[in-house]
Amino acid sequence: MLEVRDLAVHFGVINAIKSISFEVNEGEIVTLIGANGAGKTTTLRALSGLKTPSAGTITLEGRDITALSAQDRVRRGMSHVPEGRRIFPDMTVLENLELGAFLRKDVVAGDYDEVYQRFPILSERRRQLAGTLSGGEQQMLAMGRALMAKPKVLLLDEPSMGLAPLLVQEIFDIIVSINKAGTTVLLVEQNANIALQIANRAYVLETGSVVLSGPASELAETEEVRRAYLGG
Ligand SMILES: Nc1ncnc2c1ncn2[C@@H]1O[C@H](COP(=O)(O)OP(=O)(O)OP(=O)(O)O)[C@@H](O)[C@H]1O
Ligand SMILES: [Mg+2]
Protein backbone atom coordinates (compact mmCIF):
# COMPACT_ATOMS: atom_id res chain seq x y z
CA MET A 1 0.00 0.00 0.00
CA LEU A 2 2.68 2.44 1.13
CA GLU A 3 6.37 2.04 0.49
CA VAL A 4 9.10 4.37 1.70
CA ARG A 5 12.58 3.93 0.26
CA ASP A 6 15.75 5.66 1.49
CA LEU A 7 13.86 8.69 2.74
CA ALA A 8 16.02 11.54 4.01
CA VAL A 9 14.87 14.88 5.39
CA HIS A 10 17.00 17.89 6.25
CA PHE A 11 16.25 21.10 8.13
CA GLY A 12 19.07 23.26 6.85
CA VAL A 13 22.18 21.36 7.82
CA ILE A 14 20.34 19.17 10.34
CA ASN A 15 19.74 15.69 8.98
CA ALA A 16 16.53 14.79 10.83
CA ILE A 17 15.77 11.63 8.81
CA LYS A 18 18.71 9.55 7.62
CA SER A 19 17.71 7.30 4.79
CA ILE A 20 14.92 5.25 6.28
CA SER A 21 12.93 2.55 4.51
CA PHE A 22 9.72 0.86 5.56
CA GLU A 23 6.44 -0.32 4.19
CA VAL A 24 2.83 -0.60 5.22
CA ASN A 25 0.85 -3.41 3.63
CA GLU A 26 -2.83 -3.15 2.82
CA GLY A 27 -4.97 -3.80 5.88
CA GLU A 28 -2.15 -3.47 8.40
CA ILE A 29 -1.67 -1.29 11.41
CA VAL A 30 2.01 -0.38 11.43
CA THR A 31 3.49 1.70 14.21
CA LEU A 32 6.54 3.92 14.21
CA ILE A 33 7.75 4.36 17.77
CA GLY A 34 10.59 6.39 19.20
CA ALA A 35 11.57 8.99 21.75
CA ASN A 36 11.20 12.79 21.51
CA GLY A 37 13.02 14.10 18.49
CA ALA A 38 13.51 10.69 16.87
CA GLY A 39 11.92 11.96 13.65
CA LYS A 40 8.43 10.46 13.79
CA THR A 41 6.53 13.64 12.99
CA THR A 42 9.02 14.62 10.31
CA THR A 43 8.52 11.25 8.64
CA LEU A 44 4.74 11.66 8.56
CA ARG A 45 5.06 15.21 7.26
CA ALA A 46 7.26 13.98 4.43
CA LEU A 47 4.76 11.23 3.62
CA SER A 48 1.81 13.60 3.44
CA GLY A 49 3.69 16.24 1.45
CA LEU A 50 4.03 18.90 4.14
CA LYS A 51 7.83 18.67 4.15
CA THR A 52 9.94 18.08 1.07
CA PRO A 53 12.42 15.25 1.54
CA SER A 54 16.02 15.66 0.44
CA ALA A 55 16.18 12.11 -0.90
CA GLY A 56 14.13 8.96 -1.28
CA THR A 57 10.86 7.82 -2.78
CA ILE A 58 7.35 7.39 -1.46
CA THR A 59 5.09 4.97 -3.29
CA LEU A 60 1.34 4.68 -2.72
CA GLU A 61 -0.42 1.72 -4.32
CA GLY A 62 2.50 1.22 -6.67
CA ARG A 63 2.63 4.82 -7.84
CA ASP A 64 5.44 7.21 -7.01
CA ILE A 65 3.88 10.14 -5.14
CA THR A 66 7.12 11.78 -4.00
CA ALA A 67 6.60 14.82 -6.23
CA LEU A 68 2.87 15.22 -5.64
CA SER A 69 1.35 18.09 -3.67
CA ALA A 70 -0.20 17.43 -0.27
CA GLN A 71 -3.68 17.81 -1.79
CA ASP A 72 -2.98 15.30 -4.52
CA ARG A 73 -1.82 12.80 -1.91
CA VAL A 74 -5.13 13.27 -0.11
CA ARG A 75 -6.90 12.67 -3.44
CA ARG A 76 -4.89 9.47 -3.89
CA GLY A 77 -6.11 8.20 -0.53
CA MET A 78 -3.74 9.35 2.18
CA SER A 79 -5.01 11.38 5.15
CA HIS A 80 -2.88 12.78 7.95
CA VAL A 81 -4.04 13.46 11.50
CA PRO A 82 -1.27 15.79 12.65
CA GLU A 83 0.45 16.00 16.00
CA GLY A 84 -1.49 18.37 18.25
CA ARG A 85 -4.71 17.77 16.24
CA ARG A 86 -4.68 21.14 14.42
CA ILE A 87 -8.43 21.43 14.28
CA PHE A 88 -9.85 24.83 13.33
CA PRO A 89 -10.83 26.22 16.74
CA ASP A 90 -13.08 29.05 15.55
CA MET A 91 -15.15 26.81 13.31
CA THR A 92 -17.84 24.39 14.40
CA VAL A 93 -17.41 20.64 14.56
CA LEU A 94 -19.50 20.29 11.41
CA GLU A 95 -17.45 22.92 9.55
CA ASN A 96 -14.26 21.10 10.49
CA LEU A 97 -15.70 17.89 9.07
CA GLU A 98 -16.79 19.70 5.90
CA LEU A 99 -13.22 20.89 5.40
CA GLY A 100 -12.04 17.31 5.68
CA ALA A 101 -14.19 16.50 2.68
CA PHE A 102 -13.42 19.58 0.61
CA LEU A 103 -11.40 17.74 -2.05
CA ARG A 104 -14.23 15.28 -2.69
CA LYS A 105 -17.00 15.88 -5.17
CA ASP A 106 -19.02 12.87 -4.10
CA VAL A 107 -19.79 13.68 -0.47
CA VAL A 108 -23.14 12.44 0.79
CA ALA A 109 -24.95 12.93 4.10
CA GLY A 110 -24.15 9.32 4.95
CA ASP A 111 -20.45 10.20 5.15
CA TYR A 112 -21.16 12.52 8.07
CA ASP A 113 -23.42 9.90 9.65
CA GLU A 114 -20.58 7.39 9.46
CA VAL A 115 -18.26 9.75 11.34
CA TYR A 116 -20.99 10.53 13.87
CA GLN A 117 -21.59 6.82 14.41
CA ARG A 118 -17.92 6.31 15.12
CA PHE A 119 -17.74 9.40 17.33
CA PRO A 120 -21.23 9.98 18.81
CA ILE A 121 -19.96 12.90 20.89
CA LEU A 122 -19.19 14.81 17.68
CA SER A 123 -22.80 14.45 16.64
CA GLU A 124 -23.95 15.97 19.92
CA ARG A 125 -21.45 18.78 19.52
CA ARG A 126 -21.80 19.42 15.82
CA ARG A 127 -22.77 23.12 16.26
CA GLN A 128 -20.17 23.75 18.96
CA LEU A 129 -16.95 25.63 18.20
CA ALA A 130 -14.15 23.11 17.90
CA GLY A 131 -11.85 25.17 20.14
CA THR A 132 -14.20 24.56 23.06
CA LEU A 133 -13.97 20.76 22.80
CA SER A 134 -11.97 18.75 25.33
CA GLY A 135 -8.62 17.30 24.28
CA GLY A 136 -10.12 13.87 23.66
CA GLU A 137 -12.99 15.32 21.66
CA GLN A 138 -10.53 17.35 19.58
CA GLN A 139 -8.60 14.18 18.82
CA MET A 140 -11.85 12.53 17.71
CA LEU A 141 -12.65 15.55 15.54
CA ALA A 142 -9.20 15.47 13.95
CA MET A 143 -9.69 11.79 13.16
CA GLY A 144 -13.24 12.37 11.93
CA ARG A 145 -12.04 15.19 9.69
CA ALA A 146 -9.39 12.90 8.19
CA LEU A 147 -11.96 10.14 7.65
CA MET A 148 -14.19 12.56 5.69
CA ALA A 149 -11.57 12.32 2.91
CA LYS A 150 -12.28 8.54 2.72
CA PRO A 151 -8.62 7.58 3.04
CA LYS A 152 -7.13 4.23 2.13
CA VAL A 153 -4.22 4.99 4.45
CA LEU A 154 -4.58 6.97 7.65
CA LEU A 155 -1.46 8.57 9.15
CA LEU A 156 -1.90 9.21 12.88
CA ASP A 157 0.60 11.31 14.81
CA GLU A 158 0.46 10.64 18.57
CA PRO A 159 -3.28 10.27 19.03
CA SER A 160 -2.69 9.48 22.72
CA MET A 161 -0.93 12.76 23.46
CA GLY A 162 -2.18 14.45 26.61
CA LEU A 163 -5.13 12.11 27.12
CA ALA A 164 -6.11 10.20 30.27
CA PRO A 165 -5.55 6.41 30.09
CA LEU A 166 -9.23 5.56 29.74
CA LEU A 167 -9.62 7.94 26.83
CA VAL A 168 -6.43 6.63 25.22
CA GLN A 169 -7.96 3.15 25.33
CA GLU A 170 -11.15 4.47 23.74
CA ILE A 171 -9.25 6.21 20.94
CA PHE A 172 -7.19 3.09 20.29
CA ASP A 173 -10.31 0.90 20.19
CA ILE A 174 -11.64 3.28 17.56
CA ILE A 175 -8.38 3.05 15.57
CA VAL A 176 -8.74 -0.74 15.59
CA SER A 177 -12.34 -0.51 14.39
CA ILE A 178 -11.40 1.95 11.62
CA ASN A 179 -8.72 -0.51 10.54
CA LYS A 180 -11.13 -3.46 10.64
CA ALA A 181 -13.49 -1.49 8.42
CA GLY A 182 -10.76 -1.47 5.76
CA THR A 183 -8.45 1.48 6.34
CA THR A 184 -4.71 0.84 6.50
CA VAL A 185 -3.08 2.66 9.43
CA LEU A 186 0.37 4.11 10.02
CA LEU A 187 0.50 5.08 13.69
CA VAL A 188 3.22 7.24 15.21
CA GLU A 189 3.43 6.97 18.98
CA GLN A 190 5.58 7.71 21.97
CA ASN A 191 3.26 5.48 23.97
CA ALA A 192 4.94 2.31 22.69
CA ASN A 193 3.05 0.15 25.12
CA ILE A 194 -0.37 0.72 23.64
CA ALA A 195 0.87 1.13 20.06
CA LEU A 196 2.52 -2.30 20.12
CA GLN A 197 -0.69 -3.82 21.47
CA ILE A 198 -2.75 -2.88 18.42
CA ALA A 199 -0.12 -2.91 15.65
CA ASN A 200 0.73 -5.80 13.36
CA ARG A 201 4.27 -4.59 12.82
CA ALA A 202 6.51 -1.90 14.25
CA TYR A 203 9.59 0.15 13.43
CA VAL A 204 11.71 1.75 16.11
CA LEU A 205 13.15 5.12 15.13
CA GLU A 206 16.20 6.59 16.87
CA THR A 207 17.70 9.94 15.83
CA GLY A 208 16.41 9.63 12.31
CA SER A 209 17.23 5.96 11.67
CA VAL A 210 15.27 2.74 11.90
CA VAL A 211 17.11 0.67 14.49
CA LEU A 212 14.68 -2.22 14.94
CA SER A 213 11.68 -3.62 13.12
CA GLY A 214 9.46 -6.65 13.17
CA PRO A 215 6.11 -8.02 14.31
CA ALA A 216 4.78 -5.79 17.10
CA SER A 217 4.32 -8.69 19.51
CA GLU A 218 7.94 -9.78 19.02
CA LEU A 219 9.34 -6.26 19.41
CA ALA A 220 7.39 -5.83 22.65
CA GLU A 221 9.31 -8.81 24.03
CA THR A 222 12.81 -7.66 23.08
CA GLU A 223 15.09 -6.44 25.85
CA GLU A 224 15.99 -3.20 24.03
CA VAL A 225 12.40 -2.14 23.49
CA ARG A 226 11.32 -3.12 26.98
CA ARG A 227 14.13 -1.15 28.55
CA ALA A 228 13.95 1.93 26.36
CA TYR A 229 10.24 2.25 25.62
CA LEU A 230 8.16 0.09 27.92
CA GLY A 231 9.63 1.08 31.26
CA GLY A 232 11.44 -2.14 32.10
N1 LIG B 1 10.94 22.89 11.46
C1 LIG B 1 12.06 22.38 11.97
N2 LIG B 1 13.23 23.05 11.91
C2 LIG B 1 14.38 22.54 12.40
N3 LIG B 1 14.47 21.33 12.97
C3 LIG B 1 13.35 20.61 13.08
C4 LIG B 1 12.09 21.10 12.59
N4 LIG B 1 11.15 20.15 12.83
C5 LIG B 1 11.79 19.14 13.44
N5 LIG B 1 13.10 19.39 13.58
C6 LIG B 1 14.11 18.52 14.20
O1 LIG B 1 14.01 17.23 13.61
C7 LIG B 1 14.17 16.23 14.58
C8 LIG B 1 12.97 15.30 14.57
O2 LIG B 1 11.83 15.99 15.05
P1 LIG B 1 10.39 15.34 15.04
O3 LIG B 1 9.42 16.40 15.41
O4 LIG B 1 10.18 14.64 13.75
O5 LIG B 1 10.51 14.27 16.20
P2 LIG B 1 9.40 13.35 16.86
O6 LIG B 1 9.92 11.96 16.82
O7 LIG B 1 8.09 13.59 16.23
O8 LIG B 1 9.40 13.87 18.37
P3 LIG B 1 8.18 13.99 19.43
O9 LIG B 1 7.99 12.64 20.00
O10 LIG B 1 8.70 14.95 20.45
O11 LIG B 1 6.98 14.51 18.71
C9 LIG B 1 14.38 16.94 15.90
O12 LIG B 1 15.75 16.99 16.16
C10 LIG B 1 13.82 18.33 15.67
O13 LIG B 1 14.46 19.28 16.44
MG1 LIG C 1 6.31 14.26 16.95
mmCIF file of C-alpha atoms and ligand atoms in Angstrom:
data_model
loop_
_atom_site.group_PDB
_atom_site.id
_atom_site.type_symbol
_atom_site.label_atom_id
_atom_site.label_comp_id
_atom_site.label_asym_id
_atom_site.label_seq_id
_atom_site.Cartn_x
_atom_site.Cartn_y
_atom_site.Cartn_z
ATOM 1 C CA MET A 1 0.000 0.000 0.000
ATOM 2 C CA LEU A 2 2.678 2.444 1.126
ATOM 3 C CA GLU A 3 6.375 2.038 0.491
ATOM 4 C CA VAL A 4 9.104 4.369 1.700
ATOM 5 C CA ARG A 5 12.584 3.933 0.258
ATOM 6 C CA ASP A 6 15.750 5.659 1.490
ATOM 7 C CA LEU A 7 13.860 8.691 2.742
ATOM 8 C CA ALA A 8 16.018 11.542 4.013
ATOM 9 C CA VAL A 9 14.874 14.883 5.395
ATOM 10 C CA HIS A 10 17.003 17.894 6.252
ATOM 11 C CA PHE A 11 16.248 21.098 8.130
ATOM 12 C CA GLY A 12 19.072 23.261 6.853
ATOM 13 C CA VAL A 13 22.181 21.357 7.816
ATOM 14 C CA ILE A 14 20.342 19.169 10.335
ATOM 15 C CA ASN A 15 19.742 15.685 8.977
ATOM 16 C CA ALA A 16 16.533 14.785 10.829
ATOM 17 C CA ILE A 17 15.767 11.629 8.809
ATOM 18 C CA LYS A 18 18.711 9.553 7.622
ATOM 19 C CA SER A 19 17.707 7.304 4.791
ATOM 20 C CA ILE A 20 14.920 5.251 6.284
ATOM 21 C CA SER A 21 12.933 2.552 4.508
ATOM 22 C CA PHE A 22 9.725 0.860 5.562
ATOM 23 C CA GLU A 23 6.444 -0.324 4.193
ATOM 24 C CA VAL A 24 2.831 -0.600 5.223
ATOM 25 C CA ASN A 25 0.854 -3.407 3.626
ATOM 26 C CA GLU A 26 -2.828 -3.148 2.815
ATOM 27 C CA GLY A 27 -4.970 -3.804 5.885
ATOM 28 C CA GLU A 28 -2.147 -3.469 8.395
ATOM 29 C CA ILE A 29 -1.669 -1.288 11.411
ATOM 30 C CA VAL A 30 2.006 -0.379 11.434
ATOM 31 C CA THR A 31 3.489 1.704 14.207
ATOM 32 C CA LEU A 32 6.537 3.925 14.209
ATOM 33 C CA ILE A 33 7.745 4.356 17.771
ATOM 34 C CA GLY A 34 10.588 6.388 19.202
ATOM 35 C CA ALA A 35 11.567 8.993 21.751
ATOM 36 C CA ASN A 36 11.204 12.786 21.515
ATOM 37 C CA GLY A 37 13.023 14.104 18.486
ATOM 38 C CA ALA A 38 13.513 10.685 16.866
ATOM 39 C CA GLY A 39 11.915 11.959 13.654
ATOM 40 C CA LYS A 40 8.425 10.456 13.792
ATOM 41 C CA THR A 41 6.527 13.641 12.987
ATOM 42 C CA THR A 42 9.019 14.621 10.312
ATOM 43 C CA THR A 43 8.524 11.252 8.638
ATOM 44 C CA LEU A 44 4.735 11.658 8.560
ATOM 45 C CA ARG A 45 5.055 15.210 7.256
ATOM 46 C CA ALA A 46 7.262 13.983 4.431
ATOM 47 C CA LEU A 47 4.756 11.233 3.621
ATOM 48 C CA SER A 48 1.810 13.603 3.441
ATOM 49 C CA GLY A 49 3.686 16.240 1.447
ATOM 50 C CA LEU A 50 4.029 18.897 4.141
ATOM 51 C CA LYS A 51 7.829 18.670 4.152
ATOM 52 C CA THR A 52 9.936 18.076 1.066
ATOM 53 C CA PRO A 53 12.424 15.245 1.535
ATOM 54 C CA SER A 54 16.025 15.656 0.436
ATOM 55 C CA ALA A 55 16.175 12.110 -0.900
ATOM 56 C CA GLY A 56 14.130 8.960 -1.283
ATOM 57 C CA THR A 57 10.856 7.820 -2.783
ATOM 58 C CA ILE A 58 7.348 7.393 -1.463
ATOM 59 C CA THR A 59 5.091 4.974 -3.290
ATOM 60 C CA LEU A 60 1.343 4.683 -2.717
ATOM 61 C CA GLU A 61 -0.423 1.719 -4.316
ATOM 62 C CA GLY A 62 2.497 1.220 -6.666
ATOM 63 C CA ARG A 63 2.630 4.824 -7.839
ATOM 64 C CA ASP A 64 5.445 7.210 -7.013
ATOM 65 C CA ILE A 65 3.876 10.139 -5.136
ATOM 66 C CA THR A 66 7.124 11.778 -4.002
ATOM 67 C CA ALA A 67 6.603 14.821 -6.234
ATOM 68 C CA LEU A 68 2.873 15.222 -5.643
ATOM 69 C CA SER A 69 1.345 18.092 -3.667
ATOM 70 C CA ALA A 70 -0.205 17.425 -0.272
ATOM 71 C CA GLN A 71 -3.682 17.813 -1.792
ATOM 72 C CA ASP A 72 -2.975 15.298 -4.516
ATOM 73 C CA ARG A 73 -1.818 12.800 -1.910
ATOM 74 C CA VAL A 74 -5.134 13.266 -0.109
ATOM 75 C CA ARG A 75 -6.898 12.672 -3.444
ATOM 76 C CA ARG A 76 -4.889 9.474 -3.890
ATOM 77 C CA GLY A 77 -6.109 8.201 -0.534
ATOM 78 C CA MET A 78 -3.736 9.349 2.176
ATOM 79 C CA SER A 79 -5.005 11.376 5.153
ATOM 80 C CA HIS A 80 -2.881 12.781 7.952
ATOM 81 C CA VAL A 81 -4.043 13.465 11.503
ATOM 82 C CA PRO A 82 -1.275 15.794 12.653
ATOM 83 C CA GLU A 83 0.448 15.999 16.002
ATOM 84 C CA GLY A 84 -1.494 18.368 18.253
ATOM 85 C CA ARG A 85 -4.709 17.768 16.244
ATOM 86 C CA ARG A 86 -4.683 21.139 14.419
ATOM 87 C CA ILE A 87 -8.429 21.433 14.277
ATOM 88 C CA PHE A 88 -9.850 24.829 13.328
ATOM 89 C CA PRO A 89 -10.830 26.218 16.745
ATOM 90 C CA ASP A 90 -13.079 29.049 15.549
ATOM 91 C CA MET A 91 -15.150 26.815 13.308
ATOM 92 C CA THR A 92 -17.836 24.388 14.400
ATOM 93 C CA VAL A 93 -17.412 20.640 14.560
ATOM 94 C CA LEU A 94 -19.499 20.290 11.412
ATOM 95 C CA GLU A 95 -17.448 22.920 9.548
ATOM 96 C CA ASN A 96 -14.256 21.099 10.491
ATOM 97 C CA LEU A 97 -15.698 17.891 9.069
ATOM 98 C CA GLU A 98 -16.788 19.697 5.904
ATOM 99 C CA LEU A 99 -13.219 20.895 5.401
ATOM 100 C CA GLY A 100 -12.037 17.308 5.676
ATOM 101 C CA ALA A 101 -14.186 16.501 2.681
ATOM 102 C CA PHE A 102 -13.419 19.580 0.607
ATOM 103 C CA LEU A 103 -11.403 17.737 -2.052
ATOM 104 C CA ARG A 104 -14.225 15.285 -2.686
ATOM 105 C CA LYS A 105 -16.999 15.880 -5.173
ATOM 106 C CA ASP A 106 -19.020 12.867 -4.096
ATOM 107 C CA VAL A 107 -19.787 13.684 -0.470
ATOM 108 C CA VAL A 108 -23.144 12.440 0.790
ATOM 109 C CA ALA A 109 -24.950 12.926 4.101
ATOM 110 C CA GLY A 110 -24.147 9.323 4.949
ATOM 111 C CA ASP A 111 -20.445 10.201 5.145
ATOM 112 C CA TYR A 112 -21.161 12.521 8.070
ATOM 113 C CA ASP A 113 -23.420 9.898 9.647
ATOM 114 C CA GLU A 114 -20.576 7.390 9.463
ATOM 115 C CA VAL A 115 -18.259 9.746 11.339
ATOM 116 C CA TYR A 116 -20.993 10.533 13.871
ATOM 117 C CA GLN A 117 -21.591 6.821 14.415
ATOM 118 C CA ARG A 118 -17.924 6.313 15.120
ATOM 119 C CA PHE A 119 -17.744 9.401 17.325
ATOM 120 C CA PRO A 120 -21.227 9.983 18.809
ATOM 121 C CA ILE A 121 -19.962 12.900 20.895
ATOM 122 C CA LEU A 122 -19.192 14.807 17.681
ATOM 123 C CA SER A 123 -22.800 14.448 16.638
ATOM 124 C CA GLU A 124 -23.955 15.970 19.920
ATOM 125 C CA ARG A 125 -21.454 18.781 19.523
ATOM 126 C CA ARG A 126 -21.803 19.419 15.823
ATOM 127 C CA ARG A 127 -22.770 23.115 16.260
ATOM 128 C CA GLN A 128 -20.170 23.749 18.955
ATOM 129 C CA LEU A 129 -16.948 25.631 18.205
ATOM 130 C CA ALA A 130 -14.147 23.114 17.898
ATOM 131 C CA GLY A 131 -11.852 25.166 20.142
ATOM 132 C CA THR A 132 -14.200 24.565 23.056
ATOM 133 C CA LEU A 133 -13.967 20.758 22.798
ATOM 134 C CA SER A 134 -11.972 18.751 25.330
ATOM 135 C CA GLY A 135 -8.623 17.300 24.276
ATOM 136 C CA GLY A 136 -10.122 13.873 23.658
ATOM 137 C CA GLU A 137 -12.991 15.324 21.657
ATOM 138 C CA GLN A 138 -10.535 17.350 19.582
ATOM 139 C CA GLN A 139 -8.600 14.177 18.824
ATOM 140 C CA MET A 140 -11.848 12.532 17.710
ATOM 141 C CA LEU A 141 -12.653 15.548 15.544
ATOM 142 C CA ALA A 142 -9.200 15.468 13.954
ATOM 143 C CA MET A 143 -9.691 11.787 13.158
ATOM 144 C CA GLY A 144 -13.243 12.368 11.926
ATOM 145 C CA ARG A 145 -12.043 15.185 9.695
ATOM 146 C CA ALA A 146 -9.391 12.897 8.185
ATOM 147 C CA LEU A 147 -11.963 10.141 7.649
ATOM 148 C CA MET A 148 -14.185 12.555 5.691
ATOM 149 C CA ALA A 149 -11.571 12.321 2.913
ATOM 150 C CA LYS A 150 -12.278 8.542 2.721
ATOM 151 C CA PRO A 151 -8.621 7.575 3.039
ATOM 152 C CA LYS A 152 -7.127 4.228 2.133
ATOM 153 C CA VAL A 153 -4.219 4.988 4.450
ATOM 154 C CA LEU A 154 -4.584 6.972 7.646
ATOM 155 C CA LEU A 155 -1.465 8.569 9.149
ATOM 156 C CA LEU A 156 -1.900 9.211 12.878
ATOM 157 C CA ASP A 157 0.602 11.308 14.810
ATOM 158 C CA GLU A 158 0.463 10.636 18.568
ATOM 159 C CA PRO A 159 -3.280 10.274 19.029
ATOM 160 C CA SER A 160 -2.692 9.477 22.723
ATOM 161 C CA MET A 161 -0.930 12.758 23.464
ATOM 162 C CA GLY A 162 -2.182 14.452 26.614
ATOM 163 C CA LEU A 163 -5.131 12.107 27.124
ATOM 164 C CA ALA A 164 -6.112 10.196 30.272
ATOM 165 C CA PRO A 165 -5.546 6.414 30.089
ATOM 166 C CA LEU A 166 -9.232 5.563 29.742
ATOM 167 C CA LEU A 167 -9.618 7.943 26.831
ATOM 168 C CA VAL A 168 -6.434 6.628 25.220
ATOM 169 C CA GLN A 169 -7.962 3.155 25.335
ATOM 170 C CA GLU A 170 -11.153 4.469 23.744
ATOM 171 C CA ILE A 171 -9.253 6.208 20.939
ATOM 172 C CA PHE A 172 -7.189 3.087 20.294
ATOM 173 C CA ASP A 173 -10.312 0.903 20.192
ATOM 174 C CA ILE A 174 -11.644 3.285 17.555
ATOM 175 C CA ILE A 175 -8.381 3.050 15.574
ATOM 176 C CA VAL A 176 -8.744 -0.744 15.587
ATOM 177 C CA SER A 177 -12.335 -0.505 14.392
ATOM 178 C CA ILE A 178 -11.402 1.949 11.617
ATOM 179 C CA ASN A 179 -8.720 -0.512 10.537
ATOM 180 C CA LYS A 180 -11.130 -3.461 10.644
ATOM 181 C CA ALA A 181 -13.490 -1.490 8.424
ATOM 182 C CA GLY A 182 -10.759 -1.474 5.759
ATOM 183 C CA THR A 183 -8.449 1.480 6.339
ATOM 184 C CA THR A 184 -4.713 0.840 6.503
ATOM 185 C CA VAL A 185 -3.078 2.660 9.426
ATOM 186 C CA LEU A 186 0.374 4.114 10.021
ATOM 187 C CA LEU A 187 0.503 5.079 13.688
ATOM 188 C CA VAL A 188 3.218 7.244 15.211
ATOM 189 C CA GLU A 189 3.428 6.973 18.984
ATOM 190 C CA GLN A 190 5.579 7.714 21.967
ATOM 191 C CA ASN A 191 3.262 5.479 23.967
ATOM 192 C CA ALA A 192 4.939 2.314 22.690
ATOM 193 C CA ASN A 193 3.053 0.146 25.116
ATOM 194 C CA ILE A 194 -0.375 0.716 23.644
ATOM 195 C CA ALA A 195 0.873 1.129 20.060
ATOM 196 C CA LEU A 196 2.522 -2.305 20.123
ATOM 197 C CA GLN A 197 -0.685 -3.823 21.470
ATOM 198 C CA ILE A 198 -2.752 -2.878 18.421
ATOM 199 C CA ALA A 199 -0.120 -2.906 15.653
ATOM 200 C CA ASN A 200 0.726 -5.797 13.362
ATOM 201 C CA ARG A 201 4.271 -4.588 12.815
ATOM 202 C CA ALA A 202 6.511 -1.901 14.253
ATOM 203 C CA TYR A 203 9.590 0.146 13.427
ATOM 204 C CA VAL A 204 11.711 1.753 16.114
ATOM 205 C CA LEU A 205 13.153 5.120 15.132
ATOM 206 C CA GLU A 206 16.198 6.593 16.866
ATOM 207 C CA THR A 207 17.703 9.942 15.833
ATOM 208 C CA GLY A 208 16.406 9.628 12.307
ATOM 209 C CA SER A 209 17.233 5.964 11.669
ATOM 210 C CA VAL A 210 15.267 2.737 11.900
ATOM 211 C CA VAL A 211 17.111 0.665 14.492
ATOM 212 C CA LEU A 212 14.676 -2.216 14.938
ATOM 213 C CA SER A 213 11.676 -3.621 13.118
ATOM 214 C CA GLY A 214 9.457 -6.653 13.172
ATOM 215 C CA PRO A 215 6.112 -8.021 14.311
ATOM 216 C CA ALA A 216 4.776 -5.790 17.096
ATOM 217 C CA SER A 217 4.322 -8.692 19.508
ATOM 218 C CA GLU A 218 7.938 -9.777 19.022
ATOM 219 C CA LEU A 219 9.339 -6.262 19.413
ATOM 220 C CA ALA A 220 7.394 -5.827 22.646
ATOM 221 C CA GLU A 221 9.313 -8.808 24.027
ATOM 222 C CA THR A 222 12.807 -7.657 23.084
ATOM 223 C CA GLU A 223 15.089 -6.438 25.847
ATOM 224 C CA GLU A 224 15.992 -3.204 24.029
ATOM 225 C CA VAL A 225 12.400 -2.142 23.486
ATOM 226 C CA ARG A 226 11.317 -3.123 26.978
ATOM 227 C CA ARG A 227 14.128 -1.148 28.554
ATOM 228 C CA ALA A 228 13.946 1.934 26.356
ATOM 229 C CA TYR A 229 10.238 2.248 25.623
ATOM 230 C CA LEU A 230 8.160 0.086 27.917
ATOM 231 C CA GLY A 231 9.630 1.080 31.259
ATOM 232 C CA GLY A 232 11.441 -2.142 32.104
HETATM 233 N N1 LIG B 1 10.940 22.893 11.462
HETATM 234 C C1 LIG B 1 12.059 22.383 11.972
HETATM 235 N N2 LIG B 1 13.231 23.053 11.912
HETATM 236 C C2 LIG B 1 14.379 22.536 12.405
HETATM 237 N N3 LIG B 1 14.472 21.326 12.973
HETATM 238 C C3 LIG B 1 13.350 20.610 13.077
HETATM 239 C C4 LIG B 1 12.085 21.097 12.592
HETATM 240 N N4 LIG B 1 11.147 20.154 12.831
HETATM 241 C C5 LIG B 1 11.786 19.137 13.442
HETATM 242 N N5 LIG B 1 13.102 19.393 13.580
HETATM 243 C C6 LIG B 1 14.110 18.521 14.196
HETATM 244 O O1 LIG B 1 14.014 17.234 13.607
HETATM 245 C C7 LIG B 1 14.171 16.233 14.580
HETATM 246 C C8 LIG B 1 12.974 15.299 14.566
HETATM 247 O O2 LIG B 1 11.833 15.992 15.052
HETATM 248 P P1 LIG B 1 10.385 15.343 15.041
HETATM 249 O O3 LIG B 1 9.415 16.399 15.413
HETATM 250 O O4 LIG B 1 10.176 14.640 13.753
HETATM 251 O O5 LIG B 1 10.514 14.273 16.201
HETATM 252 P P2 LIG B 1 9.401 13.347 16.863
HETATM 253 O O6 LIG B 1 9.921 11.959 16.821
HETATM 254 O O7 LIG B 1 8.087 13.587 16.232
HETATM 255 O O8 LIG B 1 9.404 13.865 18.371
HETATM 256 P P3 LIG B 1 8.182 13.995 19.434
HETATM 257 O O9 LIG B 1 7.986 12.636 20.002
HETATM 258 O O10 LIG B 1 8.703 14.953 20.454
HETATM 259 O O11 LIG B 1 6.981 14.511 18.710
HETATM 260 C C9 LIG B 1 14.380 16.944 15.904
HETATM 261 O O12 LIG B 1 15.755 16.993 16.158
HETATM 262 C C10 LIG B 1 13.822 18.327 15.669
HETATM 263 O O13 LIG B 1 14.464 19.282 16.443
HETATM 264 MG MG MG B 2 6.308 14.256 16.954
#
